[in-house]
Amino acid sequence: MQVRYIRKLMTSHMILEQGERLSTWEERMIAHTSLEHMLFAECIAEDGRNSLWYDITGKQSIDVMLDAGGLQYELLCKLLAGIYQAVEQIESILLQADGLLLLPESIFVFYWTEDIYFCYYPGNDKGLPEAFEELMQYLLTKADHGDERVVELVY
């Protein structure tokens, strides 16, 4: 999956190619539903292909954030609780939980509140268990190994 970013003066977007065409009712659910800490994309046709544009204004991806400093316990707890809440929210509007993107470059932290935001990507090629396992392996490499709580929780 190729990730592109467009940054303008007042907005920032993450752009992914649309992997799967949504059914009409799924499009309506996404267009008319606002879930806390979830980013749903706007589908935009360009050059004969559909792209999903996620508004990431004021947010920083977790991979960039962790490159600047190690994974701390509080952030890890927020991240794990956020994943749980995101799955519940997605399923509550009858969408597939496998659509939750758990790539480090697709999980965002809002600058001022440190709230975590997840992207919903219809047609995600990885199942949720596999994606979660890969995320945890990534987080293990970024964990603050001086803090026993972080290491224990990641394992």
mmCIF file of C-alpha atoms in Angstrom:
data_model
loop_
_atom_site.group_PDB
_atom_site.id
_atom_site.type_symbol
_atom_site.label_atom_id
_atom_site.label_comp_id
_atom_site.label_asym_id
_atom_site.label_seq_id
_atom_site.Cartn_x
_atom_site.Cartn_y
_atom_site.Cartn_z
ATOM 1 C CA MET A 1 0.000 0.000 0.000
ATOM 2 C CA GLN A 2 1.447 3.286 -1.128
ATOM 3 C CA VAL A 3 0.944 6.249 1.186
ATOM 4 C CA ARG A 4 1.109 9.800 -0.159
ATOM 5 C CA TYR A 5 0.815 13.054 1.740
ATOM 6 C CA ILE A 6 -0.369 16.444 0.591
ATOM 7 C CA ARG A 7 0.326 19.364 2.871
ATOM 8 C CA LYS A 8 -1.151 22.763 2.129
ATOM 9 C CA LEU A 9 -1.195 25.976 4.089
ATOM 10 C CA MET A 10 -4.294 25.105 6.143
ATOM 11 C CA THR A 11 -4.802 21.335 5.631
ATOM 12 C CA SER A 12 -2.933 18.057 5.418
ATOM 13 C CA HIS A 13 -4.119 14.820 3.837
ATOM 14 C CA MET A 14 -2.935 11.231 3.701
ATOM 15 C CA ILE A 15 -3.877 9.610 0.399
ATOM 16 C CA LEU A 16 -4.302 5.892 -0.290
ATOM 17 C CA GLU A 17 -5.532 4.187 -3.423
ATOM 18 C CA GLN A 18 -8.973 2.698 -2.940
ATOM 19 C CA GLY A 19 -8.532 -1.037 -2.687
ATOM 20 C CA GLU A 20 -12.151 -2.111 -2.777
ATOM 21 C CA ARG A 21 -15.300 -0.420 -3.970
ATOM 22 C CA LEU A 22 -17.736 0.144 -1.144
ATOM 23 C CA SER A 23 -21.350 -0.831 -1.402
ATOM 24 C CA THR A 24 -23.867 2.019 -1.411
ATOM 25 C CA TRP A 25 -24.923 1.468 2.199
ATOM 26 C CA GLU A 26 -21.270 1.389 3.349
ATOM 27 C CA GLU A 27 -20.615 4.696 1.594
ATOM 28 C CA ARG A 28 -23.651 6.206 3.327
ATOM 29 C CA MET A 29 -22.584 4.893 6.734
ATOM 30 C CA ILE A 30 -19.137 6.407 6.353
ATOM 31 C CA ALA A 31 -20.396 9.681 4.903
ATOM 32 C CA HIS A 32 -23.031 10.244 7.590
ATOM 33 C CA THR A 33 -21.315 8.796 10.645
ATOM 34 C CA SER A 34 -18.858 10.553 12.870
ATOM 35 C CA LEU A 35 -17.037 8.289 15.278
ATOM 36 C CA GLU A 36 -14.769 9.567 17.984
ATOM 37 C CA HIS A 37 -11.102 9.123 17.080
ATOM 38 C CA MET A 38 -11.833 7.577 13.681
ATOM 39 C CA LEU A 39 -10.809 9.044 10.353
ATOM 40 C CA PHE A 40 -13.016 8.120 7.414
ATOM 41 C CA ALA A 41 -11.805 9.003 3.950
ATOM 42 C CA GLU A 42 -13.365 11.048 1.234
ATOM 43 C CA CYS A 43 -13.280 9.171 -2.068
ATOM 44 C CA ILE A 44 -11.850 11.305 -4.872
ATOM 45 C CA ALA A 45 -11.491 10.223 -8.498
ATOM 46 C CA GLU A 46 -8.230 11.329 -10.098
ATOM 47 C CA ASP A 47 -6.548 10.066 -13.279
ATOM 48 C CA GLY A 48 -9.211 7.388 -13.682
ATOM 49 C CA ARG A 49 -8.538 5.886 -10.239
ATOM 50 C CA ASN A 50 -10.276 6.352 -6.938
ATOM 51 C CA SER A 51 -8.199 7.612 -4.041
ATOM 52 C CA LEU A 52 -9.100 7.859 -0.383
ATOM 53 C CA TRP A 53 -8.226 11.194 1.197
ATOM 54 C CA TYR A 54 -7.925 11.304 4.993
ATOM 55 C CA ASP A 55 -7.893 14.720 6.658
ATOM 56 C CA ILE A 56 -4.905 14.605 9.020
ATOM 57 C CA THR A 57 -4.705 18.327 9.739
ATOM 58 C CA GLY A 58 -3.101 18.939 13.133
ATOM 59 C CA LYS A 59 -2.067 15.303 13.495
ATOM 60 C CA GLN A 60 1.242 13.476 13.386
ATOM 61 C CA SER A 61 1.676 9.822 12.486
ATOM 62 C CA ILE A 62 2.787 7.550 15.263
ATOM 63 C CA ASP A 63 5.840 6.367 13.318
ATOM 64 C CA VAL A 64 7.163 9.939 13.041
ATOM 65 C CA MET A 65 6.366 10.569 16.688
ATOM 66 C CA LEU A 66 8.157 7.401 17.833
ATOM 67 C CA ASP A 67 11.186 8.151 15.672
ATOM 68 C CA ALA A 68 11.560 11.401 17.616
ATOM 69 C CA GLY A 69 11.279 9.654 21.007
ATOM 70 C CA GLY A 70 10.716 6.171 22.368
ATOM 71 C CA LEU A 71 7.340 4.622 23.141
ATOM 72 C CA GLN A 72 6.239 5.647 26.617
ATOM 73 C CA TYR A 73 3.822 3.753 28.855
ATOM 74 C CA GLU A 74 1.042 6.355 28.748
ATOM 75 C CA LEU A 75 1.043 6.480 24.947
ATOM 76 C CA LEU A 76 1.032 2.686 24.705
ATOM 77 C CA CYS A 77 -1.975 2.473 27.045
ATOM 78 C CA LYS A 78 -3.832 5.106 24.986
ATOM 79 C CA LEU A 79 -2.987 3.250 21.805
ATOM 80 C CA LEU A 80 -4.209 -0.139 23.039
ATOM 81 C CA ALA A 81 -7.395 1.305 24.537
ATOM 82 C CA GLY A 82 -7.950 3.241 21.310
ATOM 83 C CA ILE A 83 -7.704 0.101 19.190
ATOM 84 C CA TYR A 84 -10.284 -1.622 21.373
ATOM 85 C CA GLN A 85 -12.656 1.354 21.181
ATOM 86 C CA ALA A 86 -12.157 1.730 17.424
ATOM 87 C CA VAL A 87 -13.077 -1.914 16.781
ATOM 88 C CA GLU A 88 -16.218 -1.547 18.905
ATOM 89 C CA GLN A 89 -17.214 1.647 17.109
ATOM 90 C CA ILE A 90 -16.632 0.224 13.624
ATOM 91 C CA GLU A 91 -18.645 -2.878 14.386
ATOM 92 C CA SER A 92 -21.439 -0.770 15.921
ATOM 93 C CA ILE A 93 -22.122 0.751 12.497
ATOM 94 C CA LEU A 94 -21.958 -2.678 10.832
ATOM 95 C CA LEU A 95 -18.595 -2.226 9.092
ATOM 96 C CA GLN A 96 -15.852 -4.858 9.111
ATOM 97 C CA ALA A 97 -13.247 -4.452 11.874
ATOM 98 C CA ASP A 98 -10.605 -5.681 9.406
ATOM 99 C CA GLY A 99 -10.898 -2.250 7.792
ATOM 100 C CA LEU A 100 -9.093 -0.702 10.760
ATOM 101 C CA LEU A 101 -5.630 0.249 9.507
ATOM 102 C CA LEU A 102 -2.972 -0.542 12.077
ATOM 103 C CA LEU A 103 0.067 0.626 10.146
ATOM 104 C CA PRO A 104 2.327 3.002 12.111
ATOM 105 C CA GLU A 105 2.034 5.582 9.317
ATOM 106 C CA SER A 106 -1.782 5.433 9.449
ATOM 107 C CA ILE A 107 -2.251 5.947 13.199
ATOM 108 C CA PHE A 108 -2.236 9.599 14.165
ATOM 109 C CA VAL A 109 -1.812 11.642 17.321
ATOM 110 C CA PHE A 110 -3.459 15.069 17.584
ATOM 111 C CA TYR A 111 -0.783 17.602 18.522
ATOM 112 C CA TRP A 112 -2.509 19.432 21.341
ATOM 113 C CA THR A 113 -4.554 16.763 23.104
ATOM 114 C CA GLU A 114 -2.484 13.662 22.258
ATOM 115 C CA ASP A 115 -5.703 11.885 21.273
ATOM 116 C CA ILE A 116 -5.136 8.947 18.954
ATOM 117 C CA TYR A 117 -6.934 8.631 15.612
ATOM 118 C CA PHE A 118 -7.291 5.555 13.438
ATOM 119 C CA CYS A 119 -8.086 5.266 9.736
ATOM 120 C CA TYR A 120 -10.767 3.055 8.264
ATOM 121 C CA TYR A 121 -9.649 1.517 4.964
ATOM 122 C CA PRO A 122 -12.251 -0.612 3.181
ATOM 123 C CA GLY A 123 -10.711 -3.663 1.559
ATOM 124 C CA ASN A 124 -7.725 -3.865 3.873
ATOM 125 C CA ASP A 125 -5.760 -6.929 2.783
ATOM 126 C CA LYS A 126 -4.736 -7.893 6.320
ATOM 127 C CA GLY A 127 -7.029 -9.306 8.927
ATOM 128 C CA LEU A 128 -7.215 -7.540 12.271
ATOM 129 C CA PRO A 129 -5.252 -10.206 14.226
ATOM 130 C CA GLU A 130 -2.383 -10.165 11.720
ATOM 131 C CA ALA A 131 -2.313 -6.360 11.564
ATOM 132 C CA PHE A 132 -2.342 -6.126 15.376
ATOM 133 C CA GLU A 133 0.529 -8.605 15.662
ATOM 134 C CA GLU A 134 2.623 -6.637 13.152
ATOM 135 C CA LEU A 135 1.888 -3.384 14.991
ATOM 136 C CA MET A 136 2.976 -4.901 18.305
ATOM 137 C CA GLN A 137 6.208 -6.177 16.720
ATOM 138 C CA TYR A 138 6.874 -2.669 15.434
ATOM 139 C CA LEU A 139 6.100 -1.123 18.825
ATOM 140 C CA LEU A 140 8.500 -3.528 20.503
ATOM 141 C CA THR A 141 11.338 -2.009 18.473
ATOM 142 C CA LYS A 142 10.272 1.498 19.585
ATOM 143 C CA ALA A 143 9.586 0.694 23.246
ATOM 144 C CA ASP A 144 11.485 2.460 26.007
ATOM 145 C CA HIS A 145 13.366 -0.608 27.259
ATOM 146 C CA GLY A 146 14.291 1.270 30.422
ATOM 147 C CA ASP A 147 10.655 1.148 31.518
ATOM 148 C CA GLU A 148 9.606 -2.362 32.583
ATOM 149 C CA ARG A 149 5.914 -1.510 32.262
ATOM 150 C CA VAL A 150 6.254 -0.680 28.557
ATOM 151 C CA VAL A 151 8.226 -3.810 27.727
ATOM 152 C CA GLU A 152 5.872 -6.037 29.725
ATOM 153 C CA LEU A 153 2.779 -4.531 28.104
ATOM 154 C CA VAL A 154 4.171 -4.808 24.566
ATOM 155 C CA TYR A 155 5.086 -8.451 25.082
#
